mmCIF file with all atom_site columns, C-alpha atoms in Angstrom:
data_model
loop_
_atom_site.group_PDB
_atom_site.id
_atom_site.type_symbol
_atom_site.label_atom_id
_atom_site.label_alt_id
_atom_site.label_comp_id
_atom_site.label_asym_id
_atom_site.label_entity_id
_atom_site.label_seq_id
_atom_site.pdbx_PDB_ins_code
_atom_site.Cartn_x
_atom_site.Cartn_y
_atom_site.Cartn_z
_atom_site.occupancy
_atom_site.B_iso_or_equiv
_atom_site.pdbx_formal_charge
_atom_site.auth_seq_id
_atom_site.auth_comp_id
_atom_site.auth_asym_id
_atom_site.auth_atom_id
_atom_site.pdbx_PDB_model_num
ATOM 1   C CA . MET J 1 1   ? 7.024   178.782 30.050 1.00 0.00 ? 3   MET J CA 1
ATOM 2   C CA . ASN J 1 2   ? 8.073   176.780 26.891 1.00 0.00 ? 4   ASN J CA 1
ATOM 3   C CA . VAL J 1 3   ? 8.773   179.174 23.346 1.00 0.00 ? 5   VAL J CA 1
ATOM 4   C CA . MET J 1 4   ? 8.269   177.353 20.022 1.00 0.00 ? 6   MET J CA 1
ATOM 5   C CA . TYR J 1 5   ? 8.886   179.029 16.337 1.00 0.00 ? 7   TYR J CA 1
ATOM 6   C CA . ASN J 1 6   ? 7.480   178.531 12.912 1.00 0.00 ? 8   ASN J CA 1
ATOM 7   C CA . LYS J 1 7   ? 7.734   179.910 9.634  1.00 0.00 ? 9   LYS J CA 1
ATOM 8   C CA . VAL J 1 8   ? 3.983   180.964 9.709  1.00 0.00 ? 10  VAL J CA 1
ATOM 9   C CA . PRO J 1 9   ? 3.619   184.804 9.927  1.00 0.00 ? 11  PRO J CA 1
ATOM 10  C CA . LEU J 1 10  ? 1.035   186.660 11.900 1.00 0.00 ? 12  LEU J CA 1
ATOM 11  C CA . PRO J 1 11  ? -1.261  188.707 9.958  1.00 0.00 ? 13  PRO J CA 1
ATOM 12  C CA . GLY J 1 12  ? 0.698   192.530 9.938  1.00 0.00 ? 14  GLY J CA 1
ATOM 13  C CA . TYR J 1 13  ? 3.622   190.999 9.946  1.00 0.00 ? 15  TYR J CA 1
ATOM 14  C CA . GLU J 1 14  ? 4.322   188.842 6.474  1.00 0.00 ? 16  GLU J CA 1
ATOM 15  C CA . ASN J 1 15  ? 8.224   189.146 6.496  1.00 0.00 ? 17  ASN J CA 1
ATOM 16  C CA . TYR J 1 16  ? 8.264   187.179 9.739  1.00 0.00 ? 18  TYR J CA 1
ATOM 17  C CA . GLY J 1 17  ? 8.067   184.061 11.359 1.00 0.00 ? 19  GLY J CA 1
ATOM 18  C CA . THR J 1 18  ? 5.983   183.177 14.891 1.00 0.00 ? 20  THR J CA 1
ATOM 19  C CA . ILE J 1 19  ? 6.806   182.710 18.107 1.00 0.00 ? 21  ILE J CA 1
ATOM 20  C CA . ILE J 1 20  ? 4.463   180.321 19.653 1.00 0.00 ? 22  ILE J CA 1
ATOM 21  C CA . ILE J 1 21  ? 4.635   181.188 23.830 1.00 0.00 ? 23  ILE J CA 1
ATOM 22  C CA . HIS J 1 22  ? 3.318   177.377 25.751 1.00 0.00 ? 24  HIS J CA 1
ATOM 23  C CA . TYR J 1 23  ? 2.319   177.959 29.612 1.00 0.00 ? 25  TYR J CA 1
ATOM 24  C CA . ILE J 1 24  ? 1.749   175.159 31.470 1.00 0.00 ? 26  ILE J CA 1
ATOM 25  C CA . ILE J 1 25  ? 0.485   176.017 35.152 1.00 0.00 ? 27  ILE J CA 1
ATOM 26  C CA . PRO J 1 26  ? -0.456  173.270 37.097 1.00 0.00 ? 28  PRO J CA 1
ATOM 27  C CA . ASP J 1 27  ? -3.269  172.596 39.562 1.00 0.00 ? 29  ASP J CA 1
ATOM 28  C CA . GLY J 1 28  ? -1.684  173.925 43.196 1.00 0.00 ? 30  GLY J CA 1
ATOM 29  C CA . LEU J 1 29  ? -2.740  175.646 46.196 1.00 0.00 ? 31  LEU J CA 1
ATOM 30  C CA . GLN J 1 30  ? -3.314  178.932 46.958 1.00 0.00 ? 32  GLN J CA 1
ATOM 31  C CA . GLY J 1 31  ? -0.964  181.247 48.692 1.00 0.00 ? 33  GLY J CA 1
ATOM 32  C CA . ASP J 1 32  ? -0.832  184.363 50.900 1.00 0.00 ? 34  ASP J CA 1
ATOM 33  C CA . GLU J 1 33  ? -1.195  186.673 47.814 1.00 0.00 ? 35  GLU J CA 1
ATOM 34  C CA . HIS J 1 34  ? -4.252  185.079 46.504 1.00 0.00 ? 36  HIS J CA 1
ATOM 35  C CA . PRO J 1 35  ? -7.592  185.485 47.420 1.00 0.00 ? 37  PRO J CA 1
ATOM 36  C CA . ASN J 1 36  ? -7.997  182.091 49.545 1.00 0.00 ? 38  ASN J CA 1
ATOM 37  C CA . PRO J 1 37  ? -4.830  180.801 50.933 1.00 0.00 ? 39  PRO J CA 1
ATOM 38  C CA . GLY J 1 38  ? -4.761  177.444 51.139 1.00 0.00 ? 40  GLY J CA 1
ATOM 39  C CA . GLN J 1 39  ? -7.473  176.348 49.157 1.00 0.00 ? 41  GLN J CA 1
ATOM 40  C CA . PRO J 1 40  ? -6.907  174.599 45.941 1.00 0.00 ? 42  PRO J CA 1
ATOM 41  C CA . TYR J 1 41  ? -6.778  176.308 42.133 1.00 0.00 ? 43  TYR J CA 1
ATOM 42  C CA . ARG J 1 42  ? -7.302  174.582 39.028 1.00 0.00 ? 44  ARG J CA 1
ATOM 43  C CA . GLY J 1 43  ? -4.058  175.044 36.937 1.00 0.00 ? 45  GLY J CA 1
ATOM 44  C CA . THR J 1 44  ? -4.267  175.946 32.894 1.00 0.00 ? 46  THR J CA 1
ATOM 45  C CA . GLU J 1 45  ? -2.746  176.062 29.791 1.00 0.00 ? 47  GLU J CA 1
ATOM 46  C CA . ARG J 1 46  ? -2.554  178.952 27.369 1.00 0.00 ? 48  ARG J CA 1
ATOM 47  C CA . LEU J 1 47  ? -0.580  179.425 24.025 1.00 0.00 ? 49  LEU J CA 1
ATOM 48  C CA . ALA J 1 48  ? 0.373   182.922 23.485 1.00 0.00 ? 50  ALA J CA 1
ATOM 49  C CA . TYR J 1 49  ? 1.642   184.585 19.709 1.00 0.00 ? 51  TYR J CA 1
ATOM 50  C CA . LEU J 1 50  ? 4.180   186.958 18.461 1.00 0.00 ? 52  LEU J CA 1
ATOM 51  C CA . PRO J 1 51  ? 5.812   187.867 15.407 1.00 0.00 ? 53  PRO J CA 1
ATOM 52  C CA . ASP J 1 52  ? 9.735   186.470 15.439 1.00 0.00 ? 54  ASP J CA 1
ATOM 53  C CA . CYS J 1 53  ? 10.526  190.464 14.459 1.00 0.00 ? 55  CYS J CA 1
ATOM 54  C CA . PRO J 1 54  ? 12.988  192.387 16.263 1.00 0.00 ? 56  PRO J CA 1
ATOM 55  C CA . GLU J 1 55  ? 10.143  194.015 18.971 1.00 0.00 ? 57  GLU J CA 1
ATOM 56  C CA . GLY J 1 56  ? 8.423   190.527 19.185 1.00 0.00 ? 58  GLY J CA 1
ATOM 57  C CA . LYS J 1 57  ? 11.583  189.072 20.576 1.00 0.00 ? 59  LYS J CA 1
ATOM 58  C CA . LYS J 1 58  ? 12.309  192.209 22.999 1.00 0.00 ? 60  LYS J CA 1
ATOM 59  C CA . VAL J 1 59  ? 8.475   191.675 24.131 1.00 0.00 ? 61  VAL J CA 1
ATOM 60  C CA . LEU J 1 60  ? 9.333   187.502 24.916 1.00 0.00 ? 62  LEU J CA 1
ATOM 61  C CA . LYS J 1 61  ? 12.213  188.667 26.809 1.00 0.00 ? 63  LYS J CA 1
ATOM 62  C CA . LEU J 1 62  ? 10.227  190.802 28.805 1.00 0.00 ? 64  LEU J CA 1
ATOM 63  C CA . LEU J 1 63  ? 7.778   188.423 28.877 1.00 0.00 ? 65  LEU J CA 1
ATOM 64  C CA . LYS J 1 64  ? 10.098  185.632 30.388 1.00 0.00 ? 66  LYS J CA 1
ATOM 65  C CA . GLN J 1 65  ? 10.922  188.217 33.195 1.00 0.00 ? 67  GLN J CA 1
ATOM 66  C CA . ALA J 1 66  ? 7.362   188.681 33.800 1.00 0.00 ? 68  ALA J CA 1
ATOM 67  C CA . PHE J 1 67  ? 6.697   184.901 34.120 1.00 0.00 ? 69  PHE J CA 1
ATOM 68  C CA . GLU J 1 68  ? 10.206  184.271 36.215 1.00 0.00 ? 70  GLU J CA 1
ATOM 69  C CA . GLN J 1 69  ? 8.668   186.662 39.162 1.00 0.00 ? 71  GLN J CA 1
ATOM 70  C CA . ARG J 1 70  ? 5.025   185.336 38.830 1.00 0.00 ? 72  ARG J CA 1
ATOM 71  C CA . LEU J 1 71  ? 3.543   188.544 37.272 1.00 0.00 ? 73  LEU J CA 1
ATOM 72  C CA . THR J 1 72  ? 1.502   186.918 34.223 1.00 0.00 ? 74  THR J CA 1
ATOM 73  C CA . PHE J 1 73  ? -0.882  184.863 36.310 1.00 0.00 ? 75  PHE J CA 1
ATOM 74  C CA . THR J 1 74  ? -2.724  185.310 38.976 1.00 0.00 ? 76  THR J CA 1
ATOM 75  C CA . VAL J 1 75  ? -5.597  183.128 41.303 1.00 0.00 ? 77  VAL J CA 1
ATOM 76  C CA . GLY J 1 76  ? -9.036  184.508 41.342 1.00 0.00 ? 78  GLY J CA 1
ATOM 77  C CA . ARG J 1 77  ? -12.979 184.431 39.488 1.00 0.00 ? 79  ARG J CA 1
ATOM 78  C CA . SER J 1 78  ? -12.421 183.702 35.833 1.00 0.00 ? 80  SER J CA 1
ATOM 79  C CA . SER J 1 79  ? -13.978 187.022 34.016 1.00 0.00 ? 81  SER J CA 1
ATOM 80  C CA . THR J 1 80  ? -14.466 184.188 31.012 1.00 0.00 ? 82  THR J CA 1
ATOM 81  C CA . THR J 1 81  ? -16.248 181.244 32.922 1.00 0.00 ? 83  THR J CA 1
ATOM 82  C CA . GLY J 1 82  ? -17.048 183.003 36.279 1.00 0.00 ? 84  GLY J CA 1
ATOM 83  C CA . ARG J 1 83  ? -15.410 180.008 38.211 1.00 0.00 ? 85  ARG J CA 1
ATOM 84  C CA . SER J 1 84  ? -13.407 181.128 41.343 1.00 0.00 ? 86  SER J CA 1
ATOM 85  C CA . ASN J 1 85  ? -10.081 179.382 42.433 1.00 0.00 ? 87  ASN J CA 1
ATOM 86  C CA . VAL J 1 86  ? -8.565  179.043 38.838 1.00 0.00 ? 88  VAL J CA 1
ATOM 87  C CA . VAL J 1 87  ? -5.341  180.708 37.084 1.00 0.00 ? 89  VAL J CA 1
ATOM 88  C CA . THR J 1 88  ? -6.260  183.541 35.248 1.00 0.00 ? 90  THR J CA 1
ATOM 89  C CA . TRP J 1 89  ? -4.202  186.426 33.311 1.00 0.00 ? 91  TRP J CA 1
ATOM 90  C CA . ASN J 1 90  ? -2.970  189.111 35.364 1.00 0.00 ? 92  ASN J CA 1
ATOM 91  C CA . ASP J 1 91  ? -3.292  192.353 33.319 1.00 0.00 ? 93  ASP J CA 1
ATOM 92  C CA . ILE J 1 92  ? -0.492  191.471 30.683 1.00 0.00 ? 94  ILE J CA 1
ATOM 93  C CA . HIS J 1 93  ? -2.650  190.948 27.667 1.00 0.00 ? 95  HIS J CA 1
ATOM 94  C CA . HIS J 1 94  ? -1.525  188.445 25.413 1.00 0.00 ? 96  HIS J CA 1
ATOM 95  C CA . LYS J 1 95  ? -2.706  187.418 21.528 1.00 0.00 ? 97  LYS J CA 1
ATOM 96  C CA . THR J 1 96  ? -4.068  184.185 22.063 1.00 0.00 ? 98  THR J CA 1
ATOM 97  C CA . SER J 1 97  ? -5.136  183.723 18.622 1.00 0.00 ? 99  SER J CA 1
ATOM 98  C CA . ARG J 1 98  ? -3.131  184.064 15.491 1.00 0.00 ? 100 ARG J CA 1
ATOM 99  C CA . THR J 1 99  ? -5.972  185.538 13.317 1.00 0.00 ? 101 THR J CA 1
ATOM 100 C CA . GLY J 1 100 ? -8.763  187.501 13.930 1.00 0.00 ? 102 GLY J CA 1
ATOM 101 C CA . GLY J 1 101 ? -7.535  191.142 14.867 1.00 0.00 ? 103 GLY J CA 1
ATOM 102 C CA . PRO J 1 102 ? -8.005  192.835 18.874 1.00 0.00 ? 104 PRO J CA 1
ATOM 103 C CA . THR J 1 103 ? -11.504 191.577 19.185 1.00 0.00 ? 105 THR J CA 1
ATOM 104 C CA . ALA J 1 104 ? -10.887 187.880 18.503 1.00 0.00 ? 106 ALA J CA 1
ATOM 105 C CA . TYR J 1 105 ? -7.327  188.702 20.762 1.00 0.00 ? 107 TYR J CA 1
ATOM 106 C CA . GLY J 1 106 ? -5.318  188.063 17.337 1.00 0.00 ? 108 GLY J CA 1
ATOM 107 C CA . TYR J 1 107 ? -3.517  189.551 14.642 1.00 0.00 ? 109 TYR J CA 1
ATOM 108 C CA . PRO J 1 108 ? -3.233  192.137 12.785 1.00 0.00 ? 110 PRO J CA 1
ATOM 109 C CA . ASP J 1 109 ? -3.003  194.539 15.629 1.00 0.00 ? 111 ASP J CA 1
ATOM 110 C CA . PRO J 1 110 ? -0.421  197.275 14.994 1.00 0.00 ? 112 PRO J CA 1
ATOM 111 C CA . ASP J 1 111 ? -0.622  198.984 18.762 1.00 0.00 ? 113 ASP J CA 1
ATOM 112 C CA . TYR J 1 112 ? -0.273  195.586 20.387 1.00 0.00 ? 114 TYR J CA 1
ATOM 113 C CA . LEU J 1 113 ? 3.358   195.189 20.484 1.00 0.00 ? 115 LEU J CA 1
ATOM 114 C CA . LYS J 1 114 ? 4.059   198.619 22.048 1.00 0.00 ? 116 LYS J CA 1
ATOM 115 C CA . ARG J 1 115 ? 0.866   198.069 24.565 1.00 0.00 ? 117 ARG J CA 1
ATOM 116 C CA . ILE J 1 116 ? 1.926   195.298 26.218 1.00 0.00 ? 118 ILE J CA 1
ATOM 117 C CA . GLN J 1 117 ? 5.070   196.841 26.424 1.00 0.00 ? 119 GLN J CA 1
ATOM 118 C CA . GLU J 1 118 ? 3.567   199.527 28.673 1.00 0.00 ? 120 GLU J CA 1
ATOM 119 C CA . GLU J 1 119 ? 1.748   197.093 30.514 1.00 0.00 ? 121 GLU J CA 1
ATOM 120 C CA . LEU J 1 120 ? 4.836   195.288 31.414 1.00 0.00 ? 122 LEU J CA 1
ATOM 121 C CA . LYS J 1 121 ? 6.371   198.561 32.369 1.00 0.00 ? 123 LYS J CA 1
ATOM 122 C CA . ALA J 1 122 ? 3.364   199.231 34.810 1.00 0.00 ? 124 ALA J CA 1
ATOM 123 C CA . LYS J 1 123 ? 4.374   195.869 36.539 1.00 0.00 ? 125 LYS J CA 1
ATOM 124 C CA . GLY J 1 124 ? 8.266   197.298 36.542 1.00 0.00 ? 126 GLY J CA 1
ATOM 125 C CA . ILE J 1 125 ? 9.408   195.010 33.614 1.00 0.00 ? 127 ILE J CA 1
ATOM 126 C CA . TYR J 1 126 ? 11.474  197.060 31.317 1.00 0.00 ? 128 TYR J CA 1
#
């Protein structure tokens, strides 16, 4: 998990820059907690965006904890592609687009920072 910053604001957060989270998960072998232990899985690379405001910084800290505890991703079947044995999100919703609103996984979405904190709390991260 790498974190970058830029000054371009997200819609709805025009007074703040952007936090960019870059996740890189390499290919590997499934563990006992996965659907097919010992079988290979395909890794992934994902970008996610947060506003660089006080609440966004708090969410970033929580997302780091979730990632370190291996709660952000899991291995399974992709709901997008239908492929099995791939790295997928693990019920912590990320904004993977800068724009387009909630239906495009982007901003503006005024309730997103509160929702993701609730999702993280449900996984024991608060």
